[in-house]
């Protein structure tokens, strides 16, 4: 997993600017010099104006507003054992501008006993600002969940209202020596956000993040384990990340934890002896 710095991907000498702005501008000027040299001034002016416009529109722009809800359109939905919904941003180069460790608020009018009521819930995208032009949300519809049911029934072209960033934590590389994480169900999304950021920042990827992460992920049944393929791939890729699965009703031959997360499981899977460990949990 290679990491491209923002300076390389969005700076003046970024490949997209060379291919999309500088080379076409140069060809325009050279072509005009060959065809009608006395118009070279006009071709230079046109190249500068068009190039400047292209550079302006290709800049990275953060779209989130902390005190204002904005509408974003559902562009794509993938349904497997859960829904992953892709919402488009206004421009292909736009990003949410969501710091690692923070989340967004989703607001919708949902049917309740009192009629249509505005409901607000917090979500952490499973995508990041390294993927401009859209953001992805993991959606699992719960029987008693107003927003989750609303989100699961959204159709392509419909919109959601989003506000953010929200939250107190902002992760920076090597914030702690080790992370111990305990999550259940959709509580995996804020953990995955940090896990991916840490691995993107490893020395082998051009960063300096050496944080160790041990995750306990608890669910009821095998089919309830969200994003398992992603987590297993990250654990295979990075020896500084370990995941231990716990199921209440495991299948035959299950080699992970069984029942509820216990102190013994935590002691066995998360090294608590370090003075620089941070324990993150959504279920305790």
PDB file of N, CA and C in Angstrom, residues 118-155:
ATOM      1  N   UNK A 118     -37.055  14.695  12.997  1.00  0.00           N
ATOM      2  CA  UNK A 118     -35.641  14.797  12.618  1.00  0.00           C
ATOM      3  C   UNK A 118     -34.795  13.998  13.599  1.00  0.00           C
ATOM      4  N   UNK A 119     -34.057  13.028  13.065  1.00  0.00           N
ATOM      5  CA  UNK A 119     -33.193  12.172  13.863  1.00  0.00           C
ATOM      6  C   UNK A 119     -31.754  12.402  13.430  1.00  0.00           C
ATOM      7  N   UNK A 120     -30.844  12.455  14.390  1.00  0.00           N
ATOM      8  CA  UNK A 120     -29.426  12.650  14.096  1.00  0.00           C
ATOM      9  C   UNK A 120     -28.616  11.496  14.673  1.00  0.00           C
ATOM     10  N   UNK A 121     -27.711  10.950  13.896  1.00  0.00           N
ATOM     11  CA  UNK A 121     -26.822   9.880  14.352  1.00  0.00           C
ATOM     12  C   UNK A 121     -25.415  10.139  13.832  1.00  0.00           C
ATOM     13  N   UNK A 122     -24.453   9.555  14.515  1.00  0.00           N
ATOM     14  CA  UNK A 122     -23.043   9.711  14.136  1.00  0.00           C
ATOM     15  C   UNK A 122     -22.579   8.535  13.289  1.00  0.00           C
ATOM     16  N   UNK A 123     -21.805   8.830  12.259  1.00  0.00           N
ATOM     17  CA  UNK A 123     -21.215   7.803  11.401  1.00  0.00           C
ATOM     18  C   UNK A 123     -19.750   8.142  11.144  1.00  0.00           C
ATOM     19  N   UNK A 124     -18.932   7.106  11.030  1.00  0.00           N
ATOM     20  CA  UNK A 124     -17.546   7.277  10.608  1.00  0.00           C
ATOM     21  C   UNK A 124     -17.394   6.662   9.224  1.00  0.00           C
ATOM     22  N   UNK A 125     -17.013   7.432   8.213  1.00  0.00           N
ATOM     23  CA  UNK A 125     -16.849   6.862   6.868  1.00  0.00           C
ATOM     24  C   UNK A 125     -15.801   5.744   6.851  1.00  0.00           C
ATOM     25  N   UNK A 126     -15.985   4.779   5.956  1.00  0.00           N
ATOM     26  CA  UNK A 126     -14.982   3.724   5.776  1.00  0.00           C
ATOM     27  C   UNK A 126     -13.998   4.111   4.673  1.00  0.00           C
ATOM     28  N   UNK A 127     -14.218   5.246   4.045  1.00  0.00           N
ATOM     29  CA  UNK A 127     -13.260   5.812   3.100  1.00  0.00           C
ATOM     30  C   UNK A 127     -12.489   6.911   3.833  1.00  0.00           C
ATOM     31  N   UNK A 128     -11.535   7.535   3.139  1.00  0.00           N
ATOM     32  CA  UNK A 128     -10.742   8.595   3.763  1.00  0.00           C
ATOM     33  C   UNK A 128     -10.514   9.720   2.771  1.00  0.00           C
ATOM     34  N   UNK A 129      -9.845  10.772   3.232  1.00  0.00           N
ATOM     35  CA  UNK A 129      -9.551  11.907   2.358  1.00  0.00           C
ATOM     36  C   UNK A 129      -8.511  11.566   1.296  1.00  0.00           C
ATOM     37  N   UNK A 130      -7.933  10.362   1.361  1.00  0.00           N
ATOM     38  CA  UNK A 130      -7.029   9.907   0.312  1.00  0.00           C
ATOM     39  C   UNK A 130      -7.795   9.448  -0.930  1.00  0.00           C
ATOM     40  N   UNK A 131      -9.144   9.430  -0.827  1.00  0.00           N
ATOM     41  CA  UNK A 131      -9.994   9.020  -1.945  1.00  0.00           C
ATOM     42  C   UNK A 131     -10.939  10.177  -2.273  1.00  0.00           C
ATOM     43  N   UNK A 132     -10.481  11.165  -3.039  1.00  0.00           N
ATOM     44  CA  UNK A 132     -11.288  12.369  -3.308  1.00  0.00           C
ATOM     45  C   UNK A 132     -12.498  12.067  -4.175  1.00  0.00           C
ATOM     46  N   UNK A 133     -13.469  12.983  -4.109  1.00  0.00           N
ATOM     47  CA  UNK A 133     -14.635  12.898  -4.972  1.00  0.00           C
ATOM     48  C   UNK A 133     -15.827  12.176  -4.386  1.00  0.00           C
ATOM     49  N   UNK A 134     -15.632  11.461  -3.277  1.00  0.00           N
ATOM     50  CA  UNK A 134     -16.734  10.719  -2.679  1.00  0.00           C
ATOM     51  C   UNK A 134     -16.386  10.335  -1.245  1.00  0.00           C
ATOM     52  N   UNK A 135     -17.381   9.889  -0.497  1.00  0.00           N
ATOM     53  CA  UNK A 135     -17.131   9.254   0.801  1.00  0.00           C
ATOM     54  C   UNK A 135     -18.075   8.069   0.931  1.00  0.00           C
ATOM     55  N   UNK A 136     -17.609   7.029   1.637  1.00  0.00           N
ATOM     56  CA  UNK A 136     -18.352   5.777   1.743  1.00  0.00           C
ATOM     57  C   UNK A 136     -18.772   5.528   3.186  1.00  0.00           C
ATOM     58  N   UNK A 137     -20.007   5.077   3.356  1.00  0.00           N
ATOM     59  CA  UNK A 137     -20.534   4.753   4.680  1.00  0.00           C
ATOM     60  C   UNK A 137     -20.946   3.288   4.732  1.00  0.00           C
ATOM     61  N   UNK A 138     -20.599   2.626   5.824  1.00  0.00           N
ATOM     62  CA  UNK A 138     -21.048   1.267   6.077  1.00  0.00           C
ATOM     63  C   UNK A 138     -22.390   1.345   6.796  1.00  0.00           C
ATOM     64  N   UNK A 139     -23.398   0.687   6.231  1.00  0.00           N
ATOM     65  CA  UNK A 139     -24.752   0.791   6.773  1.00  0.00           C
ATOM     66  C   UNK A 139     -25.284  -0.604   7.081  1.00  0.00           C
ATOM     67  N   UNK A 140     -25.697  -0.811   8.314  1.00  0.00           N
ATOM     68  CA  UNK A 140     -26.368  -2.043   8.693  1.00  0.00           C
ATOM     69  C   UNK A 140     -27.708  -1.667   9.312  1.00  0.00           C
ATOM     70  N   UNK A 141     -28.784  -2.170   8.730  1.00  0.00           N
ATOM     71  CA  UNK A 141     -30.126  -1.801   9.183  1.00  0.00           C
ATOM     72  C   UNK A 141     -30.513  -2.615  10.411  1.00  0.00           C
ATOM     73  N   UNK A 142     -30.773  -1.917  11.514  1.00  0.00           N
ATOM     74  CA  UNK A 142     -31.205  -2.560  12.755  1.00  0.00           C
ATOM     75  C   UNK A 142     -32.716  -2.376  12.918  1.00  0.00           C
ATOM     76  N   UNK A 143     -33.416  -3.377  13.510  1.00  0.00           N
ATOM     77  CA  UNK A 143     -34.875  -3.305  13.661  1.00  0.00           C
ATOM     78  C   UNK A 143     -35.362  -2.030  14.341  1.00  0.00           C
ATOM     79  N   UNK A 144     -34.610  -1.562  15.340  1.00  0.00           N
ATOM     80  CA  UNK A 144     -35.021  -0.378  16.087  1.00  0.00           C
ATOM     81  C   UNK A 144     -34.279   0.880  15.638  1.00  0.00           C
ATOM     82  N   UNK A 145     -33.532   0.776  14.553  1.00  0.00           N
ATOM     83  CA  UNK A 145     -32.712   1.912  14.125  1.00  0.00           C
ATOM     84  C   UNK A 145     -33.413   2.787  13.114  1.00  0.00           C
ATOM     85  N   UNK A 146     -33.759   4.009  13.494  1.00  0.00           N
ATOM     86  CA  UNK A 146     -34.446   4.927  12.575  1.00  0.00           C
ATOM     87  C   UNK A 146     -33.557   5.347  11.413  1.00  0.00           C
ATOM     88  N   UNK A 147     -32.366   5.872  11.736  1.00  0.00           N
ATOM     89  CA  UNK A 147     -31.470   6.353  10.694  1.00  0.00           C
ATOM     90  C   UNK A 147     -30.934   5.198   9.856  1.00  0.00           C
ATOM     91  N   UNK A 148     -30.582   4.092  10.495  1.00  0.00           N
ATOM     92  CA  UNK A 148     -30.009   2.975   9.737  1.00  0.00           C
ATOM     93  C   UNK A 148     -31.019   2.418   8.737  1.00  0.00           C
ATOM     94  N   UNK A 149     -32.302   2.332   9.120  1.00  0.00           N
ATOM     95  CA  UNK A 149     -33.324   1.865   8.187  1.00  0.00           C
ATOM     96  C   UNK A 149     -33.527   2.871   7.050  1.00  0.00           C
ATOM     97  N   UNK A 150     -33.505   4.156   7.396  1.00  0.00           N
ATOM     98  CA  UNK A 150     -33.637   5.209   6.383  1.00  0.00           C
ATOM     99  C   UNK A 150     -32.488   5.120   5.383  1.00  0.00           C
ATOM    100  N   UNK A 151     -31.264   4.967   5.895  1.00  0.00           N
ATOM    101  CA  UNK A 151     -30.084   4.912   5.034  1.00  0.00           C
ATOM    102  C   UNK A 151     -30.105   3.667   4.154  1.00  0.00           C
ATOM    103  N   UNK A 152     -30.562   2.539   4.715  1.00  0.00           N
ATOM    104  CA  UNK A 152     -30.560   1.284   3.968  1.00  0.00           C
ATOM    105  C   UNK A 152     -31.552   1.304   2.811  1.00  0.00           C
ATOM    106  N   UNK A 153     -32.575   2.151   2.912  1.00  0.00           N
ATOM    107  CA  UNK A 153     -33.593   2.198   1.858  1.00  0.00           C
ATOM    108  C   UNK A 153     -33.375   3.333   0.859  1.00  0.00           C
ATOM    109  N   UNK A 154     -32.296   4.101   1.029  1.00  0.00           N
ATOM    110  CA  UNK A 154     -32.009   5.181   0.087  1.00  0.00           C
ATOM    111  C   UNK A 154     -31.813   4.627  -1.321  1.00  0.00           C
ATOM    112  N   UNK A 155     -32.315   5.361  -2.298  1.00  0.00           N
ATOM    113  CA  UNK A 155     -32.154   4.990  -3.696  1.00  0.00           C
ATOM    114  C   UNK A 155     -31.113   5.896  -4.353  1.00  0.00           C
TER     115      UNK A 155
END
